[in-house]
Amino acid sequence: MLLAFDVGNTNIVLGVFRDGQMITNWRLETDNRKSADEYGMIIHQLFRYENLDFAEVEDVIIATVVPSILYTLQHLSQKYFNTRAIVIGPGIKTGLIVKYDNPKQVGADRIVNAVAAHAKYGGPLIIIDLGTATTFCAITPKAEYIGGTIAPGLKISSDALFEKTAKLPKVELEEPGHVICRNTINSMQSGLVYGHMGLVEFIVQKMKKELAEYCAKEDVCEEDIKVIATGGLATMIDQGVDCIDYVDKLLTLEGLELIYRKNKKNRKQVTQEEIEKTDMLYEGKL
């Protein structure tokens, strides 16, 4: 089996694959204060609940936008699964042609999403990831990652309203049903949720135009461009906009499995000596 980690600023999403098929997935809170052993015990309990065995895990793959937690998960991979995790980053085969000015600056989650979306839906594509940040990525029919946009996510915007104002309360992120609201909580919900829907509509409109111009030699028009949404808030935003064609909540995990297949040759198990050395490094004894 393959254990895949999609590590975001707010949540860690885990997926277990057997023979290329996802058999289960879970969502945990991202907490860089937890040790490898603490995460190991949590994951062990999840495995037991699903009648899965740690011994069946042959490999681990990680995509993270939280560098501080990466070493913890690498240590977990060596100690509990006896393997070096594949980490999405420079040198990993993805099949994408990254046209960013500095390809190293593209977040691992954005690369993984692009790999999965292009494999499933073809191109040209716009991928929207509605998580802690809201990201937009543009992909050509030739699997070229040409760039995108990053905006504050709904949760960041909500937290900023609460933290930076004296009287505004913390609110649940849900549609109030009206734009003209008669109380503070609904008014904030309206501005946050409907404002974000407007942001999504406007950026997709502009991005479709620019992507069609970029792909003009391939006879691509705006109507050919598919828009895929993923992330924890994708379903809610999709209900209020017309620009999203597909909501695919497990896109990142599926992308990790695809990238694993491209990179699994020459994988090898770690030795007990290496595990013990890593333990000592992790505990500050070396």
CSV table of C-alpha atoms in Angstrom, one decimal:
chain,number,residue,atom,x,y,z
A,1,MET,CA,0.0,0.0,0.0
A,2,LEU,CA,0.9,3.6,-0.5
A,3,LEU,CA,0.4,6.2,2.3
A,4,ALA,CA,0.1,9.8,0.9
A,5,PHE,CA,0.3,13.0,3.0
A,6,ASP,CA,-1.1,16.3,1.7
A,7,VAL,CA,0.1,18.8,4.3
A,8,GLY,CA,-1.6,22.2,4.3
A,9,ASN,CA,-1.4,25.1,6.7
A,10,THR,CA,-4.7,24.1,8.4
A,11,ASN,CA,-5.2,20.4,7.7
A,12,ILE,CA,-3.2,17.2,6.8
A,13,VAL,CA,-5.2,15.0,4.5
A,14,LEU,CA,-4.0,11.4,4.4
A,15,GLY,CA,-4.9,8.8,1.7
A,16,VAL,CA,-4.2,5.1,1.5
A,17,PHE,CA,-3.9,3.5,-1.9
A,18,ARG,CA,-3.8,-0.2,-2.8
A,19,ASP,CA,-3.0,-1.1,-6.4
A,20,GLY,CA,-3.5,2.4,-7.5
A,21,GLN,CA,-7.0,2.8,-6.0
A,22,MET,CA,-7.7,4.9,-3.0
A,23,ILE,CA,-9.2,2.8,-0.2
A,24,THR,CA,-9.7,5.4,2.5
A,25,ASN,CA,-8.7,9.0,3.5
A,26,TRP,CA,-8.7,11.1,6.6
A,27,ARG,CA,-8.3,14.7,7.6
A,28,LEU,CA,-6.2,15.8,10.6
A,29,GLU,CA,-5.4,19.2,12.1
A,30,THR,CA,-1.9,20.4,11.1
A,31,ASP,CA,0.1,20.8,14.3
A,32,ASN,CA,3.9,21.2,14.0
A,33,ARG,CA,4.2,20.7,17.8
A,34,LYS,CA,3.3,17.0,17.5
A,35,SER,CA,6.2,14.6,17.3
A,36,ALA,CA,6.6,11.7,14.8
A,37,ASP,CA,5.5,9.3,17.5
A,38,GLU,CA,2.4,11.3,18.3
A,39,TYR,CA,1.4,11.3,14.6
A,40,GLY,CA,2.4,7.7,14.4
A,41,MET,CA,0.0,6.7,17.2
A,42,ILE,CA,-2.9,8.8,15.7
A,43,ILE,CA,-2.4,7.2,12.2
A,44,HIS,CA,-2.1,3.7,13.9
A,45,GLN,CA,-5.5,4.3,15.5
A,46,LEU,CA,-7.0,5.3,12.1
A,47,PHE,CA,-5.5,2.2,10.5
A,48,ARG,CA,-7.0,0.0,13.2
A,49,TYR,CA,-10.4,1.6,12.7
A,50,GLU,CA,-10.3,0.7,9.0
A,51,ASN,CA,-8.8,-2.8,9.7
A,52,LEU,CA,-5.6,-1.8,7.9
A,53,ASP,CA,-2.1,-3.0,8.9
A,54,PHE,CA,1.0,-0.7,9.1
A,55,ALA,CA,3.0,-3.6,7.7
A,56,GLU,CA,1.2,-3.4,4.4
A,57,VAL,CA,2.5,0.1,3.8
A,58,GLU,CA,5.3,-0.2,1.2
A,59,ASP,CA,5.9,3.5,0.6
A,60,VAL,CA,5.1,7.0,1.6
A,61,ILE,CA,4.8,10.2,-0.4
A,62,ILE,CA,4.5,13.7,1.0
A,63,ALA,CA,3.4,17.1,-0.4
A,64,THR,CA,3.7,19.9,2.1
A,65,VAL,CA,3.5,23.7,2.2
A,66,VAL,CA,4.6,23.6,5.9
A,67,PRO,CA,8.4,23.1,5.9
A,68,SER,CA,8.5,22.8,9.8
A,69,ILE,CA,6.5,19.6,9.7
A,70,LEU,CA,8.4,17.9,6.9
A,71,TYR,CA,11.2,16.4,9.0
A,72,THR,CA,8.6,15.0,11.5
A,73,LEU,CA,6.9,13.1,8.7
A,74,GLN,CA,10.1,12.0,7.2
A,75,HIS,CA,11.1,10.6,10.6
A,76,LEU,CA,7.7,8.9,10.9
A,77,SER,CA,8.1,7.3,7.5
A,78,GLN,CA,11.5,5.8,8.5
A,79,LYS,CA,10.5,4.7,12.0
A,80,TYR,CA,7.1,3.3,11.3
A,81,PHE,CA,7.2,2.2,7.7
A,82,ASN,CA,10.9,1.5,7.1
A,83,THR,CA,11.1,3.7,4.0
A,84,ARG,CA,12.3,7.1,2.9
A,85,ALA,CA,9.3,9.2,1.9
A,86,ILE,CA,9.2,10.7,-1.6
A,87,VAL,CA,8.9,14.4,-1.0
A,88,ILE,CA,7.4,16.6,-3.8
A,89,GLY,CA,10.1,19.1,-4.8
A,90,PRO,CA,13.0,19.7,-7.2
A,91,GLY,CA,14.1,16.5,-8.9
A,92,ILE,CA,10.8,14.7,-8.7
A,93,LYS,CA,9.3,13.5,-12.0
A,94,THR,CA,5.8,15.1,-12.6
A,95,GLY,CA,5.3,15.2,-16.3
A,96,LEU,CA,4.6,19.0,-16.1
A,97,ILE,CA,6.6,21.7,-17.9
A,98,VAL,CA,6.7,24.5,-15.3
A,99,LYS,CA,6.9,27.9,-16.9
A,100,TYR,CA,7.1,29.9,-13.6
A,101,ASP,CA,10.0,32.4,-13.4
A,102,ASN,CA,11.5,30.3,-10.6
A,103,PRO,CA,9.9,26.8,-10.6
A,104,LYS,CA,11.1,26.2,-7.0
A,105,GLN,CA,8.6,28.8,-5.8
A,106,VAL,CA,5.6,26.8,-7.0
A,107,GLY,CA,3.9,25.2,-4.0
A,108,ALA,CA,4.0,21.4,-3.9
A,109,ASP,CA,0.2,21.2,-3.6
A,110,ARG,CA,-0.2,23.3,-6.8
A,111,ILE,CA,2.1,21.0,-8.8
A,112,VAL,CA,0.4,17.9,-7.5
A,113,ASN,CA,-3.1,19.3,-8.3
A,114,ALA,CA,-2.0,20.2,-11.8
A,115,VAL,CA,-0.6,16.6,-12.4
A,116,ALA,CA,-3.9,15.1,-11.3
A,117,ALA,CA,-6.2,17.5,-13.0
A,118,HIS,CA,-4.4,17.2,-16.4
A,119,ALA,CA,-4.4,13.4,-16.2
A,120,LYS,CA,-8.2,13.3,-15.4
A,121,TYR,CA,-9.6,16.2,-17.4
A,122,GLY,CA,-7.0,17.1,-20.0
A,123,GLY,CA,-6.2,20.7,-20.9
A,124,PRO,CA,-6.5,23.6,-21.0
A,125,LEU,CA,-7.4,23.9,-17.3
A,126,ILE,CA,-7.8,26.3,-14.5
A,127,ILE,CA,-7.5,24.7,-11.0
A,128,ILE,CA,-8.8,26.5,-8.0
A,129,ASP,CA,-7.7,25.2,-4.5
A,130,LEU,CA,-9.9,26.7,-1.8
A,131,GLY,CA,-8.0,26.1,1.3
A,132,THR,CA,-6.2,28.3,3.8
A,133,ALA,CA,-5.1,30.3,0.8
A,134,THR,CA,-7.1,30.4,-2.4
A,135,THR,CA,-4.9,29.5,-5.4
A,136,PHE,CA,-5.6,29.6,-9.1
A,137,CYS,CA,-3.4,27.7,-11.6
A,138,ALA,CA,-3.4,27.7,-15.4
A,139,ILE,CA,-2.4,24.6,-17.4
A,140,THR,CA,-2.2,24.3,-21.1
A,141,PRO,CA,-3.2,21.3,-23.3
A,142,LYS,CA,0.6,20.4,-23.4
A,143,ALA,CA,0.7,20.1,-19.6
A,144,GLU,CA,2.6,23.4,-19.3
A,145,TYR,CA,2.1,25.1,-15.9
A,146,ILE,CA,2.2,28.7,-16.9
A,147,GLY,CA,1.3,30.4,-13.6
A,148,GLY,CA,-1.6,31.6,-11.5
A,149,THR,CA,-2.8,33.7,-8.7
A,150,ILE,CA,-2.7,33.5,-4.9
A,151,ALA,CA,-5.4,35.2,-2.7
A,152,PRO,CA,-6.2,35.1,1.0
A,153,GLY,CA,-8.5,32.2,1.7
A,154,LEU,CA,-11.9,32.5,3.4
A,155,LYS,CA,-10.6,31.4,6.8
A,156,ILE,CA,-7.7,33.9,6.7
A,157,SER,CA,-10.1,36.7,5.8
A,158,SER,CA,-12.4,35.7,8.6
A,159,ASP,CA,-9.6,35.5,11.1
A,160,ALA,CA,-8.3,38.9,10.0
A,161,LEU,CA,-11.7,40.6,10.5
A,162,PHE,CA,-11.9,39.1,14.0
A,163,GLU,CA,-8.3,39.9,15.1
A,164,LYS,CA,-7.9,43.3,13.5
A,165,THR,CA,-11.2,44.9,14.7
A,166,ALA,CA,-12.4,45.8,18.2
A,167,LYS,CA,-16.0,44.7,18.0
A,168,LEU,CA,-16.5,42.2,15.2
A,169,PRO,CA,-17.0,38.6,16.4
A,170,LYS,CA,-15.6,35.3,15.1
A,171,VAL,CA,-18.2,33.8,12.7
A,172,GLU,CA,-19.0,30.5,11.1
A,173,LEU,CA,-18.2,30.4,7.4
A,174,GLU,CA,-21.6,29.8,5.9
A,175,GLU,CA,-24.0,31.5,3.5
A,176,PRO,CA,-26.4,33.9,5.2
A,177,GLY,CA,-28.9,33.7,2.3
A,178,HIS,CA,-28.9,37.5,1.8
A,179,VAL,CA,-26.5,40.3,0.9
A,180,ILE,CA,-28.6,42.9,2.7
A,181,CYS,CA,-28.3,41.6,6.2
A,182,ARG,CA,-29.8,42.9,9.4
A,183,ASN,CA,-27.2,41.8,12.0
A,184,THR,CA,-23.5,41.9,12.3
A,185,ILE,CA,-22.9,38.1,12.1
A,186,ASN,CA,-24.9,37.7,8.9
A,187,SER,CA,-23.3,40.9,7.4
A,188,MET,CA,-19.8,39.5,8.0
A,189,GLN,CA,-20.8,36.1,6.5
A,190,SER,CA,-22.2,37.8,3.5
A,191,GLY,CA,-19.1,39.9,2.9
A,192,LEU,CA,-16.8,36.9,3.4
A,193,VAL,CA,-18.6,34.2,1.5
A,194,TYR,CA,-20.2,36.2,-1.3
A,195,GLY,CA,-17.2,38.4,-1.6
A,196,HIS,CA,-15.1,35.3,-2.1
A,197,MET,CA,-17.5,34.0,-4.7
A,198,GLY,CA,-17.1,37.3,-6.6
A,199,LEU,CA,-13.3,37.0,-6.3
A,200,VAL,CA,-13.5,33.5,-7.8
A,201,GLU,CA,-15.8,34.5,-10.7
A,202,PHE,CA,-13.6,37.6,-11.6
A,203,ILE,CA,-10.2,35.9,-11.5
A,204,VAL,CA,-11.5,32.9,-13.5
A,205,GLN,CA,-13.0,35.3,-16.1
A,206,LYS,CA,-9.6,37.1,-16.5
A,207,MET,CA,-7.6,33.9,-16.4
A,208,LYS,CA,-9.7,32.2,-19.1
A,209,LYS,CA,-9.0,35.2,-21.4
A,210,GLU,CA,-5.2,35.2,-20.8
A,211,LEU,CA,-5.0,31.4,-21.0
A,212,ALA,CA,-6.9,31.4,-24.3
A,213,GLU,CA,-4.5,34.0,-25.7
A,214,TYR,CA,-1.5,32.0,-24.6
A,215,CYS,CA,-2.9,28.9,-26.3
A,216,ALA,CA,-4.1,30.7,-29.4
A,217,LYS,CA,-1.8,28.7,-31.7
A,218,GLU,CA,-3.6,25.5,-30.6
A,219,ASP,CA,-7.0,27.0,-31.5
A,220,VAL,CA,-8.0,27.1,-27.8
A,221,CYS,CA,-10.9,29.4,-27.0
A,222,GLU,CA,-12.3,30.4,-23.6
A,223,GLU,CA,-15.1,27.8,-23.9
A,224,ASP,CA,-12.6,25.0,-24.1
A,225,ILE,CA,-11.1,25.8,-20.7
A,226,LYS,CA,-12.3,23.5,-17.9
A,227,VAL,CA,-12.3,24.8,-14.3
A,228,ILE,CA,-11.7,22.4,-11.5
A,229,ALA,CA,-12.2,23.3,-7.8
A,230,THR,CA,-10.7,21.4,-4.9
A,231,GLY,CA,-10.0,22.1,-1.2
A,232,GLY,CA,-12.1,22.1,1.9
A,233,LEU,CA,-14.3,25.0,0.9
A,234,ALA,CA,-14.8,24.1,-2.8
A,235,THR,CA,-18.3,22.8,-2.4
A,236,MET,CA,-19.6,25.9,-0.6
A,237,ILE,CA,-18.1,28.3,-3.2
A,238,ASP,CA,-19.3,26.1,-6.1
A,239,GLN,CA,-22.9,26.5,-5.0
A,240,GLY,CA,-22.7,30.3,-5.6
A,241,VAL,CA,-20.8,30.6,-8.8
A,242,ASP,CA,-21.3,29.5,-12.4
A,243,CYS,CA,-17.6,29.3,-13.5
A,244,ILE,CA,-16.7,25.9,-11.9
A,245,ASP,CA,-17.1,22.8,-14.0
A,246,TYR,CA,-16.0,20.1,-11.6
A,247,VAL,CA,-15.5,19.9,-7.8
A,248,ASP,CA,-12.9,17.2,-7.0
A,249,LYS,CA,-12.1,17.2,-3.3
A,250,LEU,CA,-9.5,14.4,-3.5
A,251,LEU,CA,-7.5,15.8,-6.4
A,252,THR,CA,-4.3,16.3,-4.4
A,253,LEU,CA,-4.2,12.8,-3.0
A,254,GLU,CA,-4.8,11.4,-6.5
A,255,GLY,CA,-2.0,13.5,-7.9
A,256,LEU,CA,0.3,12.2,-5.2
A,257,GLU,CA,-0.5,8.6,-6.3
A,258,LEU,CA,0.2,9.5,-10.0
A,259,ILE,CA,3.5,11.1,-9.1
A,260,TYR,CA,4.5,8.1,-7.0
A,261,ARG,CA,4.0,5.8,-10.0
A,262,LYS,CA,6.4,8.0,-12.0
A,263,ASN,CA,9.1,7.9,-9.3
A,264,LYS,CA,8.8,4.5,-7.6
A,265,LYS,CA,11.6,2.8,-9.5
A,266,ASN,CA,14.8,2.2,-7.4
A,267,ARG,CA,13.0,2.8,-4.1
A,268,LYS,CA,14.7,1.0,-1.2
A,269,GLN,CA,14.0,0.3,2.4
A,270,VAL,CA,16.1,2.0,5.2
A,271,THR,CA,18.3,0.0,7.5
A,272,GLN,CA,17.8,-0.3,11.2
A,273,GLU,CA,21.1,1.6,11.7
A,274,GLU,CA,19.7,4.5,9.7
A,275,ILE,CA,16.5,4.5,11.7
A,276,GLU,CA,18.4,4.6,15.0
A,277,LYS,CA,20.6,7.4,13.7
A,278,THR,CA,17.5,9.4,12.6
A,279,ASP,CA,16.0,8.8,16.1
A,280,MET,CA,19.1,10.2,17.8
A,281,LEU,CA,19.1,13.2,15.5
A,282,TYR,CA,15.5,13.8,16.1
A,283,GLU,CA,16.0,13.6,19.9
A,284,GLY,CA,19.0,16.0,19.7
A,285,LYS,CA,21.5,13.3,20.8
A,286,LEU,CA,23.7,13.8,17.8
